[in-house]
Amino acid sequence: MTAVVIERAGPLTTIQDMGRPGMLAHGISASGPMDRSGFIRAETETVDKCGAAIECGSMGVAFRVEDGPVHIGFAGGVFSATRNGMPLDWPGAIVAEDGDIIDISAGPAGNYGYIRFDREIGVPLVLGSRATNAAVGLGGFKGRGLVPGDRIALAPLTECSPVPVPASSEGDTGPIRIVWGLHAELFPEPVRQRFLTSRFAVTASMDRMGVRLRDIDAVFAGRHILTLVSDAVVAGDIQILGDGTPVVLMRDHQPTGGYPRIGTIIGADLDRFAQMRPGTSFLFQSITAEHARRTLIERRRG
């Protein structure tokens, strides 16, 4: 059977599909790709149906193909890729043969890359998904990130759905758009206005659960807002910790949180935010929930 054997893997290398939506009521976050557009784009690059993906972080991944050929698509961020030392296009696709070594490393932009096959990754379905949530040891390959020596079987696809059109955010450079959060009114109006006119920066403290921001203009400095009764949170929520640090919750977020949430990054911009590297600064912009819904629908239509 066709398989891939991991030769090198960064700490954020996991197996992901579109996740487990609708499970939050049971205390289980959706997981799935950090950059959904990149995940879908990798499938369209193959011009074929694909199963779950290997998602790699900025440190990349390398693997050896066993018992090829297999069609492989690459997308997400801007990474560098080689086959047996020879450069490959990114995004792009190849037909890999038995013994080929595929090596993906950091390029000029992005935190997450996707490798998809015209096969299904041979790990069990857990609650209807193959997605990994390594924070709680759920799904994927033994509930954890991939490490050198892991052998991942690739099985024929048994269920094929239409290949969706990727909701690309390429070229977007404007503010990260939000809708005001459940606790926005706990922050005085002047603070909310400064939140929209001040710059924030992505820090190196990031993983699939969340991204800490640097409050460049000290919008929340000296504000000690009491923690709240915990309630449900969603990906994109912007929590303000007790010391004033903003944290954006990501795909493997905890099911509930007790810090105030000033806003939520809209779905159409969350992929772009996930690909922002440490040190990147940006502004927030507030829009209405209806505007956010229309924006996501329009982007999905291409």
CSV table of C-alpha atoms in Angstrom, one decimal:
chain,number,residue,atom,x,y,z
A,1,MET,CA,0.0,0.0,0.0
A,2,THR,CA,1.2,3.5,-0.8
A,3,ALA,CA,2.5,5.3,2.3
A,4,VAL,CA,4.6,8.3,3.3
A,5,VAL,CA,7.3,8.0,6.0
A,6,ILE,CA,8.1,11.2,7.9
A,7,GLU,CA,11.8,12.1,7.7
A,8,ARG,CA,11.6,15.5,9.4
A,9,ALA,CA,8.8,17.4,11.0
A,10,GLY,CA,8.3,20.7,12.8
A,11,PRO,CA,6.3,20.8,16.0
A,12,LEU,CA,3.1,22.0,14.3
A,13,THR,CA,2.9,19.1,11.8
A,14,THR,CA,-0.5,17.4,12.0
A,15,ILE,CA,-3.1,15.7,10.0
A,16,GLN,CA,-6.1,17.9,9.3
A,17,ASP,CA,-9.4,17.7,7.4
A,18,MET,CA,-12.3,20.2,7.6
A,19,GLY,CA,-12.7,19.3,11.3
A,20,ARG,CA,-15.6,18.6,13.6
A,21,PRO,CA,-18.1,21.6,13.3
A,22,GLY,CA,-21.1,21.4,15.6
A,23,MET,CA,-19.3,19.6,18.5
A,24,LEU,CA,-18.7,22.6,20.7
A,25,ALA,CA,-21.8,21.9,22.8
A,26,HIS,CA,-20.0,18.7,23.8
A,27,GLY,CA,-16.8,20.5,24.7
A,28,ILE,CA,-15.0,19.7,21.5
A,29,SER,CA,-13.6,22.4,19.3
A,30,ALA,CA,-13.8,22.0,15.6
A,31,SER,CA,-10.0,21.9,14.8
A,32,GLY,CA,-9.4,21.6,11.1
A,33,PRO,CA,-6.9,23.6,8.9
A,34,MET,CA,-5.6,26.9,10.3
A,35,ASP,CA,-5.8,28.3,6.7
A,36,ARG,CA,-8.9,26.7,5.2
A,37,SER,CA,-8.3,28.5,1.9
A,38,GLY,CA,-4.8,27.0,1.6
A,39,PHE,CA,-6.2,23.5,2.5
A,40,ILE,CA,-8.8,23.7,-0.3
A,41,ARG,CA,-6.2,25.2,-2.8
A,42,ALA,CA,-4.0,22.2,-2.3
A,43,GLU,CA,-6.8,20.0,-3.5
A,44,THR,CA,-7.5,22.2,-6.5
A,45,GLU,CA,-3.8,22.1,-7.5
A,46,THR,CA,-4.0,18.3,-7.9
A,47,VAL,CA,-7.1,18.7,-10.3
A,48,ASP,CA,-8.4,15.6,-8.5
A,49,LYS,CA,-10.3,14.6,-5.3
A,50,CYS,CA,-8.2,14.4,-2.2
A,51,GLY,CA,-8.5,13.2,1.4
A,52,ALA,CA,-7.2,14.8,4.6
A,53,ALA,CA,-4.0,16.9,4.5
A,54,ILE,CA,-0.7,17.0,6.3
A,55,GLU,CA,-0.5,20.5,7.7
A,56,CYS,CA,3.0,21.8,8.4
A,57,GLY,CA,4.1,24.8,10.4
A,58,SER,CA,6.8,27.3,9.4
A,59,MET,CA,9.6,24.7,10.2
A,60,GLY,CA,8.2,22.5,7.4
A,61,VAL,CA,8.2,18.8,6.9
A,62,ALA,CA,10.0,16.2,4.8
A,63,PHE,CA,8.8,12.7,3.9
A,64,ARG,CA,9.6,9.7,1.7
A,65,VAL,CA,7.0,8.1,-0.6
A,66,GLU,CA,6.6,4.4,-0.5
A,67,ASP,CA,4.9,2.3,-3.3
A,68,GLY,CA,4.1,5.3,-5.5
A,69,PRO,CA,3.0,6.8,-7.7
A,70,VAL,CA,0.7,9.3,-5.9
A,71,HIS,CA,-0.6,12.7,-7.0
A,72,ILE,CA,0.3,15.4,-4.4
A,73,GLY,CA,-0.8,19.0,-4.2
A,74,PHE,CA,0.8,21.8,-2.2
A,75,ALA,CA,-0.6,25.2,-1.1
A,76,GLY,CA,-0.9,27.5,1.9
A,77,GLY,CA,1.5,30.4,2.7
A,78,VAL,CA,4.6,30.7,0.5
A,79,PHE,CA,6.9,27.8,1.2
A,80,SER,CA,9.9,26.2,-0.6
A,81,ALA,CA,9.6,22.7,-1.7
A,82,THR,CA,11.9,20.2,-3.4
A,83,ARG,CA,11.7,16.6,-4.8
A,84,ASN,CA,15.0,14.7,-4.4
A,85,GLY,CA,16.7,18.1,-4.1
A,86,MET,CA,15.1,19.7,-7.2
A,87,PRO,CA,12.9,22.8,-6.7
A,88,LEU,CA,9.1,22.5,-7.0
A,89,ASP,CA,6.5,25.1,-7.7
A,90,TRP,CA,4.5,26.4,-4.7
A,91,PRO,CA,1.5,26.2,-4.9
A,92,GLY,CA,1.7,23.3,-7.3
A,93,ALA,CA,1.3,19.6,-7.8
A,94,ILE,CA,3.4,16.6,-8.7
A,95,VAL,CA,3.1,12.8,-9.3
A,96,ALA,CA,5.5,11.4,-6.8
A,97,GLU,CA,7.2,8.0,-7.4
A,98,ASP,CA,8.4,5.3,-5.1
A,99,GLY,CA,11.4,6.5,-3.1
A,100,ASP,CA,10.9,10.2,-3.8
A,101,ILE,CA,11.9,12.5,-1.0
A,102,ILE,CA,9.7,15.6,-0.7
A,103,ASP,CA,11.1,18.4,1.5
A,104,ILE,CA,9.2,21.5,2.5
A,105,SER,CA,10.8,24.4,4.3
A,106,ALA,CA,10.0,28.0,5.2
A,107,GLY,CA,9.7,30.4,2.4
A,108,PRO,CA,9.1,34.2,2.3
A,109,ALA,CA,5.6,34.2,3.9
A,110,GLY,CA,3.0,32.2,5.9
A,111,ASN,CA,2.9,29.9,8.9
A,112,TYR,CA,1.0,26.9,7.6
A,113,GLY,CA,1.4,24.8,4.5
A,114,TYR,CA,-0.8,21.9,3.2
A,115,ILE,CA,0.2,18.6,1.5
A,116,ARG,CA,-2.7,16.7,0.0
A,117,PHE,CA,-2.9,13.4,-1.8
A,118,ASP,CA,-5.3,11.8,-4.3
A,119,ARG,CA,-5.9,9.2,-1.5
A,120,GLU,CA,-7.2,9.2,2.0
A,121,ILE,CA,-4.8,9.4,4.9
A,122,GLY,CA,-5.2,6.1,6.7
A,123,VAL,CA,-6.1,7.2,10.3
A,124,PRO,CA,-9.4,6.4,12.0
A,125,LEU,CA,-12.4,8.7,11.9
A,126,VAL,CA,-12.9,10.1,15.4
A,127,LEU,CA,-16.3,11.8,15.9
A,128,GLY,CA,-16.6,12.0,12.1
A,129,SER,CA,-13.2,13.6,11.4
A,130,ARG,CA,-9.5,12.7,10.9
A,131,ALA,CA,-8.5,16.2,12.2
A,132,THR,CA,-5.8,16.3,15.0
A,133,ASN,CA,-6.3,18.2,18.2
A,134,ALA,CA,-3.0,17.5,19.8
A,135,ALA,CA,-3.8,19.7,22.9
A,136,VAL,CA,-6.3,17.0,24.0
A,137,GLY,CA,-4.9,14.0,22.1
A,138,LEU,CA,-7.8,13.6,19.8
A,139,GLY,CA,-7.9,12.3,16.2
A,140,GLY,CA,-5.1,12.4,13.6
A,141,PHE,CA,-2.1,10.0,14.0
A,142,LYS,CA,-2.3,8.7,17.5
A,143,GLY,CA,-3.7,12.0,18.7
A,144,ARG,CA,-0.5,13.9,18.3
A,145,GLY,CA,1.7,15.8,15.9
A,146,LEU,CA,3.8,13.9,13.4
A,147,VAL,CA,7.5,13.0,14.2
A,148,PRO,CA,10.3,11.4,12.2
A,149,GLY,CA,9.8,7.7,11.7
A,150,ASP,CA,6.0,7.8,11.5
A,151,ARG,CA,4.6,5.8,8.6
A,152,ILE,CA,1.3,7.0,7.3
A,153,ALA,CA,-0.7,4.7,5.0
A,154,LEU,CA,-2.6,6.2,2.1
A,155,ALA,CA,-5.8,4.4,1.2
A,156,PRO,CA,-8.0,4.7,-1.9
A,157,LEU,CA,-10.7,7.4,-1.5
A,158,THR,CA,-14.1,5.8,-0.8
A,159,GLU,CA,-16.2,9.0,-0.5
A,160,CYS,CA,-15.7,11.9,-2.9
A,161,SER,CA,-17.4,15.3,-2.7
A,162,PRO,CA,-17.1,18.1,-5.2
A,163,VAL,CA,-13.8,20.0,-5.0
A,164,PRO,CA,-14.8,23.4,-3.5
A,165,VAL,CA,-13.5,26.7,-4.9
A,166,PRO,CA,-10.9,28.1,-2.4
A,167,ALA,CA,-12.0,31.4,-0.7
A,168,SER,CA,-8.7,33.0,-1.5
A,169,SER,CA,-7.4,35.9,0.6
A,170,GLU,CA,-4.3,36.4,-1.5
A,171,GLY,CA,-3.5,40.1,-2.0
A,172,ASP,CA,-5.6,41.2,1.0
A,173,THR,CA,-3.5,43.7,2.9
A,174,GLY,CA,-6.1,45.8,4.7
A,175,PRO,CA,-7.1,45.7,8.4
A,176,ILE,CA,-8.2,42.5,10.0
A,177,ARG,CA,-12.0,42.8,10.3
A,178,ILE,CA,-13.9,42.0,13.4
A,179,VAL,CA,-17.4,42.1,14.8
A,180,TRP,CA,-17.8,43.4,18.3
A,181,GLY,CA,-17.8,40.7,20.9
A,182,LEU,CA,-20.1,39.7,23.7
A,183,HIS,CA,-18.1,41.7,26.3
A,184,ALA,CA,-17.2,44.7,24.2
A,185,GLU,CA,-19.3,47.1,26.4
A,186,LEU,CA,-17.1,46.2,29.4
A,187,PHE,CA,-14.5,48.3,27.8
A,188,PRO,CA,-15.0,52.1,27.8
A,189,GLU,CA,-15.8,53.8,24.5
A,190,PRO,CA,-12.4,55.5,24.3
A,191,VAL,CA,-10.7,52.1,24.7
A,192,ARG,CA,-12.8,50.6,22.0
A,193,GLN,CA,-12.0,53.5,19.7
A,194,ARG,CA,-8.3,53.2,20.4
A,195,PHE,CA,-8.5,49.4,19.7
A,196,LEU,CA,-9.6,50.3,16.2
A,197,THR,CA,-7.0,53.0,15.6
A,198,SER,CA,-3.9,51.4,17.2
A,199,ARG,CA,-1.5,48.8,15.8
A,200,PHE,CA,-1.1,45.3,17.2
A,201,ALA,CA,1.6,42.8,16.3
A,202,VAL,CA,1.7,39.0,16.1
A,203,THR,CA,4.1,37.5,18.6
A,204,ALA,CA,6.1,34.2,18.4
A,205,SER,CA,3.8,32.9,21.2
A,206,MET,CA,1.4,31.1,18.8
A,207,ASP,CA,0.1,27.6,18.2
A,208,ARG,CA,-3.1,26.0,17.0
A,209,MET,CA,-4.9,27.1,20.2
A,210,GLY,CA,-4.2,30.8,20.1
A,211,VAL,CA,-2.0,33.7,19.1
A,212,ARG,CA,-0.8,36.3,21.6
A,213,LEU,CA,-0.6,39.9,20.3
A,214,ARG,CA,1.7,42.7,21.2
A,215,ASP,CA,-0.3,45.8,22.2
A,216,ILE,CA,2.1,48.2,20.5
A,217,ASP,CA,0.2,51.3,21.6
A,218,ALA,CA,-0.6,50.0,25.1
A,219,VAL,CA,-4.4,50.2,24.5
A,220,PHE,CA,-5.1,47.8,27.4
A,221,ALA,CA,-2.2,48.8,29.6
A,222,GLY,CA,-3.2,49.1,33.3
A,223,ARG,CA,-6.6,47.6,32.7
A,224,HIS,CA,-7.3,44.8,35.1
A,225,ILE,CA,-10.7,43.5,34.1
A,226,LEU,CA,-12.0,40.8,36.3
A,227,THR,CA,-12.4,37.3,34.9
A,228,LEU,CA,-15.9,36.3,34.0
A,229,VAL,CA,-18.1,33.3,34.4
A,230,SER,CA,-16.8,30.9,31.7
A,231,ASP,CA,-19.0,30.6,28.6
A,232,ALA,CA,-18.5,29.2,25.0
A,233,VAL,CA,-15.8,30.7,22.8
A,234,VAL,CA,-15.3,30.4,19.0
A,235,ALA,CA,-12.3,30.6,16.7
A,236,GLY,CA,-11.4,34.2,16.0
A,237,ASP,CA,-12.4,35.5,19.5
A,238,ILE,CA,-10.1,38.1,20.9
A,239,GLN,CA,-9.7,37.6,24.6
A,240,ILE,CA,-8.1,40.3,26.8
A,241,LEU,CA,-6.2,38.5,29.6
A,242,GLY,CA,-6.0,39.9,33.1
A,243,ASP,CA,-2.7,41.6,32.5
A,244,GLY,CA,-4.1,43.3,29.3
A,245,THR,CA,-2.6,40.9,26.8
A,246,PRO,CA,-4.8,40.3,23.7
A,247,VAL,CA,-5.0,36.6,22.6
A,248,VAL,CA,-6.8,35.5,19.4
A,249,LEU,CA,-8.3,32.0,19.8
A,250,MET,CA,-7.6,29.7,16.9
A,251,ARG,CA,-8.9,26.3,15.6
A,252,ASP,CA,-8.0,24.2,18.6
A,253,HIS,CA,-9.3,26.7,21.1
A,254,GLN,CA,-10.6,25.5,24.5
A,255,PRO,CA,-14.4,25.2,24.5
A,256,THR,CA,-15.0,27.9,27.1
A,257,GLY,CA,-13.2,31.0,28.4
A,258,GLY,CA,-13.5,33.3,31.3
A,259,TYR,CA,-11.7,36.4,30.0
A,260,PRO,CA,-13.7,39.2,28.3
A,261,ARG,CA,-13.8,39.1,24.5
A,262,ILE,CA,-13.8,42.4,22.9
A,263,GLY,CA,-14.4,41.1,19.3
A,264,THR,CA,-14.2,38.2,16.9
A,265,ILE,CA,-12.2,38.1,13.7
A,266,ILE,CA,-14.6,37.4,10.8
A,267,GLY,CA,-14.4,34.1,9.0
A,268,ALA,CA,-13.3,35.7,5.7
A,269,ASP,CA,-10.1,37.2,7.4
A,270,LEU,CA,-9.2,34.4,9.9
A,271,ASP,CA,-7.2,32.4,7.3
A,272,ARG,CA,-5.2,35.6,6.5
A,273,PHE,CA,-4.6,36.3,10.2
A,274,ALA,CA,-3.4,32.7,10.7
A,275,GLN,CA,-0.7,33.1,8.1
A,276,MET,CA,0.7,36.3,9.6
A,277,ARG,CA,4.2,35.7,10.8
A,278,PRO,CA,5.6,36.9,14.2
A,279,GLY,CA,6.4,40.6,14.0
A,280,THR,CA,3.7,41.4,11.5
A,281,SER,CA,1.7,44.5,12.6
A,282,PHE,CA,-1.8,45.3,11.6
A,283,LEU,CA,-5.0,47.3,12.5
A,284,PHE,CA,-8.4,46.0,13.4
A,285,GLN,CA,-11.6,47.3,11.7
A,286,SER,CA,-15.1,46.7,13.0
A,287,ILE,CA,-18.0,45.7,10.7
A,288,THR,CA,-21.5,44.5,11.3
A,289,ALA,CA,-22.4,40.8,11.6
A,290,GLU,CA,-24.5,41.1,8.4
A,291,HIS,CA,-21.5,42.6,6.5
A,292,ALA,CA,-19.3,39.8,7.8
A,293,ARG,CA,-21.8,37.2,6.5
A,294,ARG,CA,-22.1,38.8,3.1
A,295,THR,CA,-18.3,39.0,2.8
A,296,LEU,CA,-17.8,35.3,3.5
A,297,ILE,CA,-20.5,34.3,1.0
A,298,GLU,CA,-19.0,36.5,-1.7
A,299,ARG,CA,-15.5,35.2,-1.1
A,300,ARG,CA,-16.8,31.6,-1.3
A,301,ARG,CA,-18.4,32.4,-4.6
A,302,GLY,CA,-15.0,33.6,-5.9
